[in-house]
Amino acid sequence: SNRNAKATQSESAAIAVRRRPRMRFYGRLKMEAIAKHDFNATADDELSFRKGDVLKVLNMEDDINWYRAELDSKEGLIPSNYIDMKRHEYVLCVRSQCPLFYSLHSTTPLTYCSHSFSLFFLRTKSWYYGRITRADAEKLLMNKHEGAFLIRVSESSPGDFSLSVNRCGDGVQHFKVLRDTSGKFFLWVVKFNSLNELVEYHRSASVSRSQDIKLTDMQPEEYLVQAMYDFTPQEHGELEFRRGDIITVMDRSDANWWEGEIGNRKGYFPATYVIPYHA
């Protein structure tokens, strides 16, 4: 069936399910999510669920529209706009094979880039940074308070995860997040069904055996961008702006559409229309 046309009816509106490409699967996140609507699979690789179900998200980096998830020991693809990530404590790490280059004097891309790149960013109360390097993790944490942390995909062991924690005077320490044969996560002895559970436990129990270091969120940082082009909304909920406008970014969890505000106006806008603002 044509997934561009497929939709399901919620209590208040029809929620569109966007077409998805074939994708590769990497490490298993097991981040928890709550289903907002019923979803009935129409392909063998999709996963059906009911509103209110708690799903374990295994992968959300390869396609922003379709995540791989687990429910009742079954795995499959689910539409990302049918769920709410538990506590919304995540940051999407984007890796694109063909980023676009734009001219400040044009609204159309000039060329495609053939090499891959990574983009990572901070979101309020976020701790999952995806595929960033060990060195980048240290840069992010070095000047933060003791216990500031993030979880990232392991560089040395693809498919696994690492916990990076600031120990202040002792620098940044990196812990490999271990998994047993049943897929449970652990650092030492206590095991957990998801990364969420592991993080919550170590907010009150030390991650280190030699020091008392408990996990605490990094403080949110205001992120400002400047419009490179005019943007006229095509749908309700989008943010109109003119070239040169300064926008305060509120949410960058979607790689293509960010949420921001100008004065008392809030809405979504295309990320490719803006650049970081430096006063």
JSON list of C-alpha atoms in Angstrom, two decimals, residues 17-238:
[
{"chain": "A", "resi": 17, "resn": "VAL", "atom": "CA", "xyz": [1.69, 8.07, 8.55]},
{"chain": "A", "resi": 18, "resn": "ARG", "atom": "CA", "xyz": [4.50, 9.14, 6.27]},
{"chain": "A", "resi": 19, "resn": "ARG", "atom": "CA", "xyz": [6.16, 6.92, 3.71]},
{"chain": "A", "resi": 20, "resn": "ARG", "atom": "CA", "xyz": [9.36, 5.32, 4.95]},
{"chain": "A", "resi": 21, "resn": "PRO", "atom": "CA", "xyz": [12.46, 4.16, 3.08]},
{"chain": "A", "resi": 22, "resn": "ARG", "atom": "CA", "xyz": [14.27, 0.90, 3.68]},
{"chain": "A", "resi": 23, "resn": "MET", "atom": "CA", "xyz": [16.69, 1.36, 6.54]},
{"chain": "A", "resi": 24, "resn": "ARG", "atom": "CA", "xyz": [19.59, -0.13, 8.45]},
{"chain": "A", "resi": 25, "resn": "PHE", "atom": "CA", "xyz": [19.28, -0.94, 12.14]},
{"chain": "A", "resi": 26, "resn": "TYR", "atom": "CA", "xyz": [21.94, -0.18, 14.74]},
{"chain": "A", "resi": 27, "resn": "GLY", "atom": "CA", "xyz": [22.12, -0.46, 18.53]},
{"chain": "A", "resi": 28, "resn": "ARG", "atom": "CA", "xyz": [19.11, -1.24, 20.67]},
{"chain": "A", "resi": 29, "resn": "LEU", "atom": "CA", "xyz": [18.07, 1.76, 22.74]},
{"chain": "A", "resi": 30, "resn": "LYS", "atom": "CA", "xyz": [15.14, 0.31, 24.66]},
{"chain": "A", "resi": 31, "resn": "MET", "atom": "CA", "xyz": [13.85, 3.79, 25.44]},
{"chain": "A", "resi": 32, "resn": "GLU", "atom": "CA", "xyz": [10.26, 3.74, 26.65]},
{"chain": "A", "resi": 33, "resn": "ALA", "atom": "CA", "xyz": [7.36, 5.35, 24.79]},
{"chain": "A", "resi": 34, "resn": "ILE", "atom": "CA", "xyz": [3.60, 5.64, 25.28]},
{"chain": "A", "resi": 35, "resn": "ALA", "atom": "CA", "xyz": [1.25, 5.02, 22.34]},
{"chain": "A", "resi": 36, "resn": "LYS", "atom": "CA", "xyz": [-1.00, 8.02, 21.61]},
{"chain": "A", "resi": 37, "resn": "HIS", "atom": "CA", "xyz": [-3.18, 6.20, 19.06]},
{"chain": "A", "resi": 38, "resn": "ASP", "atom": "CA", "xyz": [-4.00, 2.70, 17.85]},
{"chain": "A", "resi": 39, "resn": "PHE", "atom": "CA", "xyz": [-1.84, 1.48, 14.98]},
{"chain": "A", "resi": 40, "resn": "ASN", "atom": "CA", "xyz": [-2.63, -1.53, 12.79]},
{"chain": "A", "resi": 41, "resn": "ALA", "atom": "CA", "xyz": [0.33, -2.91, 10.86]},
{"chain": "A", "resi": 42, "resn": "THR", "atom": "CA", "xyz": [-0.16, -3.25, 7.10]},
{"chain": "A", "resi": 43, "resn": "ALA", "atom": "CA", "xyz": [3.26, -4.72, 6.30]},
{"chain": "A", "resi": 44, "resn": "ASP", "atom": "CA", "xyz": [5.15, -7.70, 7.69]},
{"chain": "A", "resi": 45, "resn": "ASP", "atom": "CA", "xyz": [7.89, -5.53, 9.22]},
{"chain": "A", "resi": 46, "resn": "GLU", "atom": "CA", "xyz": [5.49, -3.22, 11.11]},
{"chain": "A", "resi": 47, "resn": "LEU", "atom": "CA", "xyz": [4.29, -3.60, 14.71]},
{"chain": "A", "resi": 48, "resn": "SER", "atom": "CA", "xyz": [0.65, -3.18, 15.77]},
{"chain": "A", "resi": 49, "resn": "PHE", "atom": "CA", "xyz": [-0.21, -1.54, 19.08]},
{"chain": "A", "resi": 50, "resn": "ARG", "atom": "CA", "xyz": [-3.08, 0.07, 20.98]},
{"chain": "A", "resi": 51, "resn": "LYS", "atom": "CA", "xyz": [-3.40, 3.50, 22.52]},
{"chain": "A", "resi": 52, "resn": "GLY", "atom": "CA", "xyz": [-1.80, 3.49, 25.98]},
{"chain": "A", "resi": 53, "resn": "ASP", "atom": "CA", "xyz": [0.61, 0.63, 25.28]},
{"chain": "A", "resi": 54, "resn": "VAL", "atom": "CA", "xyz": [4.16, 1.08, 26.62]},
{"chain": "A", "resi": 55, "resn": "LEU", "atom": "CA", "xyz": [6.63, 0.27, 23.87]},
{"chain": "A", "resi": 56, "resn": "LYS", "atom": "CA", "xyz": [10.40, -0.16, 24.01]},
{"chain": "A", "resi": 57, "resn": "VAL", "atom": "CA", "xyz": [11.99, 1.92, 21.24]},
{"chain": "A", "resi": 58, "resn": "LEU", "atom": "CA", "xyz": [15.02, 0.07, 19.87]},
{"chain": "A", "resi": 59, "resn": "ASN", "atom": "CA", "xyz": [16.13, 2.46, 17.14]},
{"chain": "A", "resi": 60, "resn": "MET", "atom": "CA", "xyz": [15.10, 6.02, 16.27]},
{"chain": "A", "resi": 61, "resn": "GLU", "atom": "CA", "xyz": [18.08, 7.36, 14.34]},
{"chain": "A", "resi": 62, "resn": "ASP", "atom": "CA", "xyz": [17.75, 5.89, 10.86]},
{"chain": "A", "resi": 63, "resn": "ASP", "atom": "CA", "xyz": [14.38, 7.42, 9.99]},
{"chain": "A", "resi": 64, "resn": "ILE", "atom": "CA", "xyz": [12.71, 10.26, 11.90]},
{"chain": "A", "resi": 65, "resn": "ASN", "atom": "CA", "xyz": [9.28, 9.05, 10.76]},
{"chain": "A", "resi": 66, "resn": "TRP", "atom": "CA", "xyz": [9.58, 5.34, 11.58]},
{"chain": "A", "resi": 67, "resn": "TYR", "atom": "CA", "xyz": [11.17, 3.85, 14.71]},
{"chain": "A", "resi": 68, "resn": "ARG", "atom": "CA", "xyz": [11.93, 0.21, 15.45]},
{"chain": "A", "resi": 69, "resn": "ALA", "atom": "CA", "xyz": [10.20, -0.91, 18.64]},
{"chain": "A", "resi": 70, "resn": "GLU", "atom": "CA", "xyz": [9.34, -3.90, 20.80]},
{"chain": "A", "resi": 71, "resn": "LEU", "atom": "CA", "xyz": [6.04, -4.87, 22.42]},
{"chain": "A", "resi": 72, "resn": "ASP", "atom": "CA", "xyz": [5.22, -8.19, 24.11]},
{"chain": "A", "resi": 73, "resn": "SER", "atom": "CA", "xyz": [8.43, -9.76, 22.75]},
{"chain": "A", "resi": 74, "resn": "LYS", "atom": "CA", "xyz": [7.55, -8.75, 19.18]},
{"chain": "A", "resi": 75, "resn": "GLU", "atom": "CA", "xyz": [9.57, -6.26, 17.13]},
{"chain": "A", "resi": 76, "resn": "GLY", "atom": "CA", "xyz": [8.67, -4.05, 14.19]},
{"chain": "A", "resi": 77, "resn": "LEU", "atom": "CA", "xyz": [8.49, -0.56, 12.75]},
{"chain": "A", "resi": 78, "resn": "ILE", "atom": "CA", "xyz": [6.13, 2.04, 14.19]},
{"chain": "A", "resi": 79, "resn": "PRO", "atom": "CA", "xyz": [5.22, 5.58, 13.07]},
{"chain": "A", "resi": 80, "resn": "SER", "atom": "CA", "xyz": [7.03, 8.06, 15.31]},
{"chain": "A", "resi": 81, "resn": "ASN", "atom": "CA", "xyz": [4.10, 10.50, 15.40]},
{"chain": "A", "resi": 82, "resn": "TYR", "atom": "CA", "xyz": [1.90, 7.86, 17.08]},
{"chain": "A", "resi": 83, "resn": "ILE", "atom": "CA", "xyz": [3.95, 7.82, 20.30]},
{"chain": "A", "resi": 84, "resn": "ASP", "atom": "CA", "xyz": [5.30, 10.06, 23.03]},
{"chain": "A", "resi": 85, "resn": "MET", "atom": "CA", "xyz": [8.78, 9.25, 24.28]},
{"chain": "A", "resi": 86, "resn": "LYS", "atom": "CA", "xyz": [8.67, 8.76, 28.04]},
{"chain": "A", "resi": 87, "resn": "ARG", "atom": "CA", "xyz": [9.85, 11.99, 29.76]},
{"chain": "A", "resi": 88, "resn": "HIS", "atom": "CA", "xyz": [10.96, 13.16, 26.29]},
{"chain": "A", "resi": 89, "resn": "GLU", "atom": "CA", "xyz": [14.55, 12.84, 27.46]},
{"chain": "A", "resi": 90, "resn": "TYR", "atom": "CA", "xyz": [16.36, 12.22, 24.24]},
{"chain": "A", "resi": 91, "resn": "VAL", "atom": "CA", "xyz": [18.34, 13.95, 21.56]},
{"chain": "A", "resi": 92, "resn": "LEU", "atom": "CA", "xyz": [18.30, 12.73, 18.01]},
{"chain": "A", "resi": 93, "resn": "CYS", "atom": "CA", "xyz": [21.71, 12.34, 16.42]},
{"chain": "A", "resi": 94, "resn": "VAL", "atom": "CA", "xyz": [21.43, 12.93, 12.69]},
{"chain": "A", "resi": 95, "resn": "ARG", "atom": "CA", "xyz": [23.77, 11.30, 10.22]},
{"chain": "A", "resi": 96, "resn": "SER", "atom": "CA", "xyz": [23.11, 12.23, 6.60]},
{"chain": "A", "resi": 97, "resn": "GLN", "atom": "CA", "xyz": [24.80, 10.98, 3.46]},
{"chain": "A", "resi": 98, "resn": "CYS", "atom": "CA", "xyz": [23.92, 14.09, 1.47]},
{"chain": "A", "resi": 99, "resn": "PRO", "atom": "CA", "xyz": [23.56, 17.33, 3.41]},
{"chain": "A", "resi": 100, "resn": "LEU", "atom": "CA", "xyz": [22.57, 20.35, 1.37]},
{"chain": "A", "resi": 101, "resn": "PHE", "atom": "CA", "xyz": [24.49, 23.59, 0.92]},
{"chain": "A", "resi": 102, "resn": "TYR", "atom": "CA", "xyz": [22.50, 26.80, 0.56]},
{"chain": "A", "resi": 103, "resn": "SER", "atom": "CA", "xyz": [23.37, 30.29, -0.59]},
{"chain": "A", "resi": 104, "resn": "LEU", "atom": "CA", "xyz": [22.34, 33.24, 1.58]},
{"chain": "A", "resi": 105, "resn": "HIS", "atom": "CA", "xyz": [20.93, 34.76, -1.61]},
{"chain": "A", "resi": 106, "resn": "SER", "atom": "CA", "xyz": [18.88, 31.75, -2.69]},
{"chain": "A", "resi": 107, "resn": "THR", "atom": "CA", "xyz": [16.18, 29.50, -1.27]},
{"chain": "A", "resi": 108, "resn": "THR", "atom": "CA", "xyz": [17.26, 26.50, -3.33]},
{"chain": "A", "resi": 109, "resn": "PRO", "atom": "CA", "xyz": [20.15, 24.14, -2.60]},
{"chain": "A", "resi": 110, "resn": "LEU", "atom": "CA", "xyz": [23.29, 24.75, -4.63]},
{"chain": "A", "resi": 111, "resn": "THR", "atom": "CA", "xyz": [24.82, 21.30, -4.43]},
{"chain": "A", "resi": 112, "resn": "TYR", "atom": "CA", "xyz": [24.86, 18.01, -2.59]},
{"chain": "A", "resi": 113, "resn": "CYS", "atom": "CA", "xyz": [27.71, 16.90, -0.38]},
{"chain": "A", "resi": 114, "resn": "SER", "atom": "CA", "xyz": [28.94, 13.34, -0.90]},
{"chain": "A", "resi": 115, "resn": "HIS", "atom": "CA", "xyz": [30.43, 12.72, 2.54]},
{"chain": "A", "resi": 116, "resn": "SER", "atom": "CA", "xyz": [28.58, 11.91, 5.73]},
{"chain": "A", "resi": 117, "resn": "PHE", "atom": "CA", "xyz": [28.38, 14.18, 8.74]},
{"chain": "A", "resi": 118, "resn": "SER", "atom": "CA", "xyz": [27.01, 14.13, 12.26]},
{"chain": "A", "resi": 119, "resn": "LEU", "atom": "CA", "xyz": [24.88, 16.76, 13.95]},
{"chain": "A", "resi": 120, "resn": "PHE", "atom": "CA", "xyz": [24.24, 16.71, 17.66]},
{"chain": "A", "resi": 121, "resn": "PHE", "atom": "CA", "xyz": [22.48, 19.20, 19.84]},
{"chain": "A", "resi": 122, "resn": "LEU", "atom": "CA", "xyz": [21.26, 19.86, 23.34]},
{"chain": "A", "resi": 123, "resn": "ARG", "atom": "CA", "xyz": [17.63, 19.65, 24.34]},
{"chain": "A", "resi": 124, "resn": "THR", "atom": "CA", "xyz": [16.22, 20.52, 27.75]},
{"chain": "A", "resi": 125, "resn": "LYS", "atom": "CA", "xyz": [16.74, 17.60, 30.16]},
{"chain": "A", "resi": 126, "resn": "SER", "atom": "CA", "xyz": [18.26, 15.50, 27.40]},
{"chain": "A", "resi": 127, "resn": "TRP", "atom": "CA", "xyz": [20.79, 12.77, 27.91]},
{"chain": "A", "resi": 128, "resn": "TYR", "atom": "CA", "xyz": [20.83, 10.61, 24.78]},
{"chain": "A", "resi": 129, "resn": "TYR", "atom": "CA", "xyz": [23.27, 12.02, 22.22]},
{"chain": "A", "resi": 130, "resn": "GLY", "atom": "CA", "xyz": [23.45, 9.20, 19.70]},
{"chain": "A", "resi": 131, "resn": "ARG", "atom": "CA", "xyz": [26.58, 8.83, 17.58]},
{"chain": "A", "resi": 132, "resn": "ILE", "atom": "CA", "xyz": [28.87, 11.50, 18.94]},
{"chain": "A", "resi": 133, "resn": "THR", "atom": "CA", "xyz": [32.54, 10.81, 19.58]},
{"chain": "A", "resi": 134, "resn": "ARG", "atom": "CA", "xyz": [34.18, 10.25, 22.94]},
{"chain": "A", "resi": 135, "resn": "ALA", "atom": "CA", "xyz": [36.13, 13.48, 22.41]},
{"chain": "A", "resi": 136, "resn": "ASP", "atom": "CA", "xyz": [32.96, 15.47, 21.67]},
{"chain": "A", "resi": 137, "resn": "ALA", "atom": "CA", "xyz": [31.31, 14.03, 24.78]},
{"chain": "A", "resi": 138, "resn": "GLU", "atom": "CA", "xyz": [34.25, 15.24, 26.86]},
{"chain": "A", "resi": 139, "resn": "LYS", "atom": "CA", "xyz": [34.01, 18.72, 25.36]},
{"chain": "A", "resi": 140, "resn": "LEU", "atom": "CA", "xyz": [30.30, 18.91, 26.20]},
{"chain": "A", "resi": 141, "resn": "LEU", "atom": "CA", "xyz": [30.78, 17.74, 29.79]},
{"chain": "A", "resi": 142, "resn": "MET", "atom": "CA", "xyz": [34.15, 19.23, 30.76]},
{"chain": "A", "resi": 143, "resn": "ASN", "atom": "CA", "xyz": [32.88, 22.52, 32.19]},
{"chain": "A", "resi": 144, "resn": "LYS", "atom": "CA", "xyz": [29.62, 21.17, 33.60]},
{"chain": "A", "resi": 145, "resn": "HIS", "atom": "CA", "xyz": [28.81, 20.35, 37.22]},
{"chain": "A", "resi": 146, "resn": "GLU", "atom": "CA", "xyz": [29.74, 17.04, 38.86]},
{"chain": "A", "resi": 147, "resn": "GLY", "atom": "CA", "xyz": [27.42, 14.26, 37.77]},
{"chain": "A", "resi": 148, "resn": "ALA", "atom": "CA", "xyz": [26.48, 15.91, 34.46]},
{"chain": "A", "resi": 149, "resn": "PHE", "atom": "CA", "xyz": [26.20, 13.06, 31.97]},
{"chain": "A", "resi": 150, "resn": "LEU", "atom": "CA", "xyz": [25.13, 11.79, 28.58]},
{"chain": "A", "resi": 151, "resn": "ILE", "atom": "CA", "xyz": [24.62, 8.44, 26.91]},
{"chain": "A", "resi": 152, "resn": "ARG", "atom": "CA", "xyz": [26.03, 7.85, 23.43]},
{"chain": "A", "resi": 153, "resn": "VAL", "atom": "CA", "xyz": [26.58, 5.07, 20.93]},
{"chain": "A", "resi": 154, "resn": "SER", "atom": "CA", "xyz": [29.91, 3.37, 21.64]},
{"chain": "A", "resi": 155, "resn": "GLU", "atom": "CA", "xyz": [32.70, 4.19, 19.18]},
{"chain": "A", "resi": 156, "resn": "SER", "atom": "CA", "xyz": [34.71, 1.07, 19.95]},
{"chain": "A", "resi": 157, "resn": "SER", "atom": "CA", "xyz": [31.76, -1.31, 20.02]},
{"chain": "A", "resi": 158, "resn": "PRO", "atom": "CA", "xyz": [29.08, -0.33, 17.46]},
{"chain": "A", "resi": 159, "resn": "GLY", "atom": "CA", "xyz": [25.61, -1.30, 18.63]},
{"chain": "A", "resi": 160, "resn": "ASP", "atom": "CA", "xyz": [26.51, -0.81, 22.30]},
{"chain": "A", "resi": 161, "resn": "PHE", "atom": "CA", "xyz": [26.28, 2.31, 24.46]},
{"chain": "A", "resi": 162, "resn": "SER", "atom": "CA", "xyz": [28.57, 4.32, 26.71]},
{"chain": "A", "resi": 163, "resn": "LEU", "atom": "CA", "xyz": [27.79, 6.55, 29.68]},
{"chain": "A", "resi": 164, "resn": "SER", "atom": "CA", "xyz": [29.99, 9.64, 29.97]},
{"chain": "A", "resi": 165, "resn": "VAL", "atom": "CA", "xyz": [29.99, 11.46, 33.33]},
{"chain": "A", "resi": 166, "resn": "ASN", "atom": "CA", "xyz": [31.77, 14.58, 34.56]},
{"chain": "A", "resi": 167, "resn": "ARG", "atom": "CA", "xyz": [33.77, 13.97, 37.75]},
{"chain": "A", "resi": 168, "resn": "CYS", "atom": "CA", "xyz": [34.84, 17.62, 38.03]},
{"chain": "A", "resi": 169, "resn": "GLY", "atom": "CA", "xyz": [38.45, 17.60, 39.23]},
{"chain": "A", "resi": 170, "resn": "ASP", "atom": "CA", "xyz": [39.00, 14.13, 37.80]},
{"chain": "A", "resi": 171, "resn": "GLY", "atom": "CA", "xyz": [37.69, 14.94, 34.33]},
{"chain": "A", "resi": 172, "resn": "VAL", "atom": "CA", "xyz": [35.15, 12.93, 32.36]},
{"chain": "A", "resi": 173, "resn": "GLN", "atom": "CA", "xyz": [34.80, 9.21, 33.02]},
{"chain": "A", "resi": 174, "resn": "HIS", "atom": "CA", "xyz": [33.33, 6.80, 30.47]},
{"chain": "A", "resi": 175, "resn": "PHE", "atom": "CA", "xyz": [31.43, 3.65, 31.42]},
{"chain": "A", "resi": 176, "resn": "LYS", "atom": "CA", "xyz": [30.44, 0.94, 28.98]},
{"chain": "A", "resi": 177, "resn": "VAL", "atom": "CA", "xyz": [26.76, 0.08, 29.36]},
{"chain": "A", "resi": 178, "resn": "LEU", "atom": "CA", "xyz": [26.75, -3.71, 29.58]},
{"chain": "A", "resi": 179, "resn": "ARG", "atom": "CA", "xyz": [23.96, -6.08, 28.54]},
{"chain": "A", "resi": 180, "resn": "ASP", "atom": "CA", "xyz": [23.23, -9.64, 29.55]},
{"chain": "A", "resi": 181, "resn": "THR", "atom": "CA", "xyz": [21.87, -12.43, 27.33]},
{"chain": "A", "resi": 182, "resn": "SER", "atom": "CA", "xyz": [18.28, -11.32, 27.94]},
{"chain": "A", "resi": 183, "resn": "GLY", "atom": "CA", "xyz": [19.04, -7.76, 26.80]},
{"chain": "A", "resi": 184, "resn": "LYS", "atom": "CA", "xyz": [18.98, -6.09, 30.22]},
{"chain": "A", "resi": 185, "resn": "PHE", "atom": "CA", "xyz": [21.26, -3.09, 30.78]},
{"chain": "A", "resi": 186, "resn": "PHE", "atom": "CA", "xyz": [23.69, -2.67, 33.69]},
{"chain": "A", "resi": 187, "resn": "LEU", "atom": "CA", "xyz": [26.88, -0.97, 34.85]},
{"chain": "A", "resi": 188, "resn": "TRP", "atom": "CA", "xyz": [27.69, -3.14, 37.85]},
{"chain": "A", "resi": 189, "resn": "VAL", "atom": "CA", "xyz": [25.22, -5.58, 39.44]},
{"chain": "A", "resi": 190, "resn": "VAL", "atom": "CA", "xyz": [21.70, -4.13, 39.30]},
{"chain": "A", "resi": 191, "resn": "LYS", "atom": "CA", "xyz": [20.08, -4.73, 35.89]},
{"chain": "A", "resi": 192, "resn": "PHE", "atom": "CA", "xyz": [17.42, -2.75, 34.04]},
{"chain": "A", "resi": 193, "resn": "ASN", "atom": "CA", "xyz": [14.94, -3.26, 31.20]},
{"chain": "A", "resi": 194, "resn": "SER", "atom": "CA", "xyz": [15.74, 0.07, 29.54]},
{"chain": "A", "resi": 195, "resn": "LEU", "atom": "CA", "xyz": [18.22, 2.93, 29.47]},
{"chain": "A", "resi": 196, "resn": "ASN", "atom": "CA", "xyz": [15.55, 5.09, 31.11]},
{"chain": "A", "resi": 197, "resn": "GLU", "atom": "CA", "xyz": [15.48, 2.79, 34.13]},
{"chain": "A", "resi": 198, "resn": "LEU", "atom": "CA", "xyz": [19.28, 2.66, 34.36]},
{"chain": "A", "resi": 199, "resn": "VAL", "atom": "CA", "xyz": [19.52, 6.46, 34.31]},
{"chain": "A", "resi": 200, "resn": "GLU", "atom": "CA", "xyz": [16.78, 6.92, 36.92]},
{"chain": "A", "resi": 201, "resn": "TYR", "atom": "CA", "xyz": [18.43, 4.41, 39.27]},
{"chain": "A", "resi": 202, "resn": "HIS", "atom": "CA", "xyz": [21.82, 6.11, 39.07]},
{"chain": "A", "resi": 203, "resn": "ARG", "atom": "CA", "xyz": [20.36, 9.49, 39.92]},
{"chain": "A", "resi": 204, "resn": "SER", "atom": "CA", "xyz": [20.30, 8.23, 43.52]},
{"chain": "A", "resi": 205, "resn": "ALA", "atom": "CA", "xyz": [22.95, 5.47, 43.37]},
{"chain": "A", "resi": 206, "resn": "SER", "atom": "CA", "xyz": [26.56, 6.21, 42.44]},
{"chain": "A", "resi": 207, "resn": "VAL", "atom": "CA", "xyz": [27.79, 5.19, 39.00]},
{"chain": "A", "resi": 208, "resn": "SER", "atom": "CA", "xyz": [31.31, 4.88, 40.38]},
{"chain": "A", "resi": 209, "resn": "ARG", "atom": "CA", "xyz": [32.62, 2.35, 42.89]},
{"chain": "A", "resi": 210, "resn": "SER", "atom": "CA", "xyz": [35.47, 4.59, 43.97]},
{"chain": "A", "resi": 211, "resn": "GLN", "atom": "CA", "xyz": [33.57, 7.89, 44.32]},
{"chain": "A", "resi": 212, "resn": "ASP", "atom": "CA", "xyz": [30.03, 8.99, 45.14]},
{"chain": "A", "resi": 213, "resn": "ILE", "atom": "CA", "xyz": [28.90, 10.33, 41.76]},
{"chain": "A", "resi": 214, "resn": "LYS", "atom": "CA", "xyz": [25.19, 10.46, 40.98]},
{"chain": "A", "resi": 215, "resn": "LEU", "atom": "CA", "xyz": [23.73, 11.41, 37.61]},
{"chain": "A", "resi": 216, "resn": "THR", "atom": "CA", "xyz": [22.26, 14.90, 37.22]},
{"chain": "A", "resi": 217, "resn": "ASP", "atom": "CA", "xyz": [20.97, 16.56, 34.05]},
{"chain": "A", "resi": 218, "resn": "MET", "atom": "CA", "xyz": [23.04, 19.16, 32.26]},
{"chain": "A", "resi": 219, "resn": "GLN", "atom": "CA", "xyz": [21.53, 22.60, 32.59]},
{"chain": "A", "resi": 220, "resn": "PRO", "atom": "CA", "xyz": [19.55, 23.67, 29.51]},
{"chain": "A", "resi": 221, "resn": "GLU", "atom": "CA", "xyz": [21.22, 26.19, 27.25]},
{"chain": "A", "resi": 222, "resn": "GLU", "atom": "CA", "xyz": [19.37, 28.78, 25.21]},
{"chain": "A", "resi": 223, "resn": "TYR", "atom": "CA", "xyz": [19.90, 28.21, 21.51]},
{"chain": "A", "resi": 224, "resn": "LEU", "atom": "CA", "xyz": [19.38, 31.06, 19.06]},
{"chain": "A", "resi": 225, "resn": "VAL", "atom": "CA", "xyz": [19.29, 30.87, 15.27]},
{"chain": "A", "resi": 226, "resn": "GLN", "atom": "CA", "xyz": [18.97, 33.48, 12.53]},
{"chain": "A", "resi": 227, "resn": "ALA", "atom": "CA", "xyz": [16.78, 33.10, 9.46]},
{"chain": "A", "resi": 228, "resn": "MET", "atom": "CA", "xyz": [18.63, 32.88, 6.14]},
{"chain": "A", "resi": 229, "resn": "TYR", "atom": "CA", "xyz": [15.43, 33.13, 4.11]},
{"chain": "A", "resi": 230, "resn": "ASP", "atom": "CA", "xyz": [11.81, 34.20, 4.42]},
{"chain": "A", "resi": 231, "resn": "PHE", "atom": "CA", "xyz": [9.46, 31.40, 5.48]},
{"chain": "A", "resi": 232, "resn": "THR", "atom": "CA", "xyz": [5.71, 31.48, 4.84]},
{"chain": "A", "resi": 233, "resn": "PRO", "atom": "CA", "xyz": [3.74, 28.76, 6.68]},
{"chain": "A", "resi": 234, "resn": "GLN", "atom": "CA", "xyz": [1.89, 26.21, 4.58]},
{"chain": "A", "resi": 235, "resn": "GLU", "atom": "CA", "xyz": [0.17, 24.49, 7.49]},
{"chain": "A", "resi": 236, "resn": "HIS", "atom": "CA", "xyz": [-1.33, 25.44, 10.85]},
{"chain": "A", "resi": 237, "resn": "GLY", "atom": "CA", "xyz": [1.27, 25.43, 13.63]},
{"chain": "A", "resi": 238, "resn": "GLU", "atom": "CA", "xyz": [4.19, 26.64, 11.53]}
]
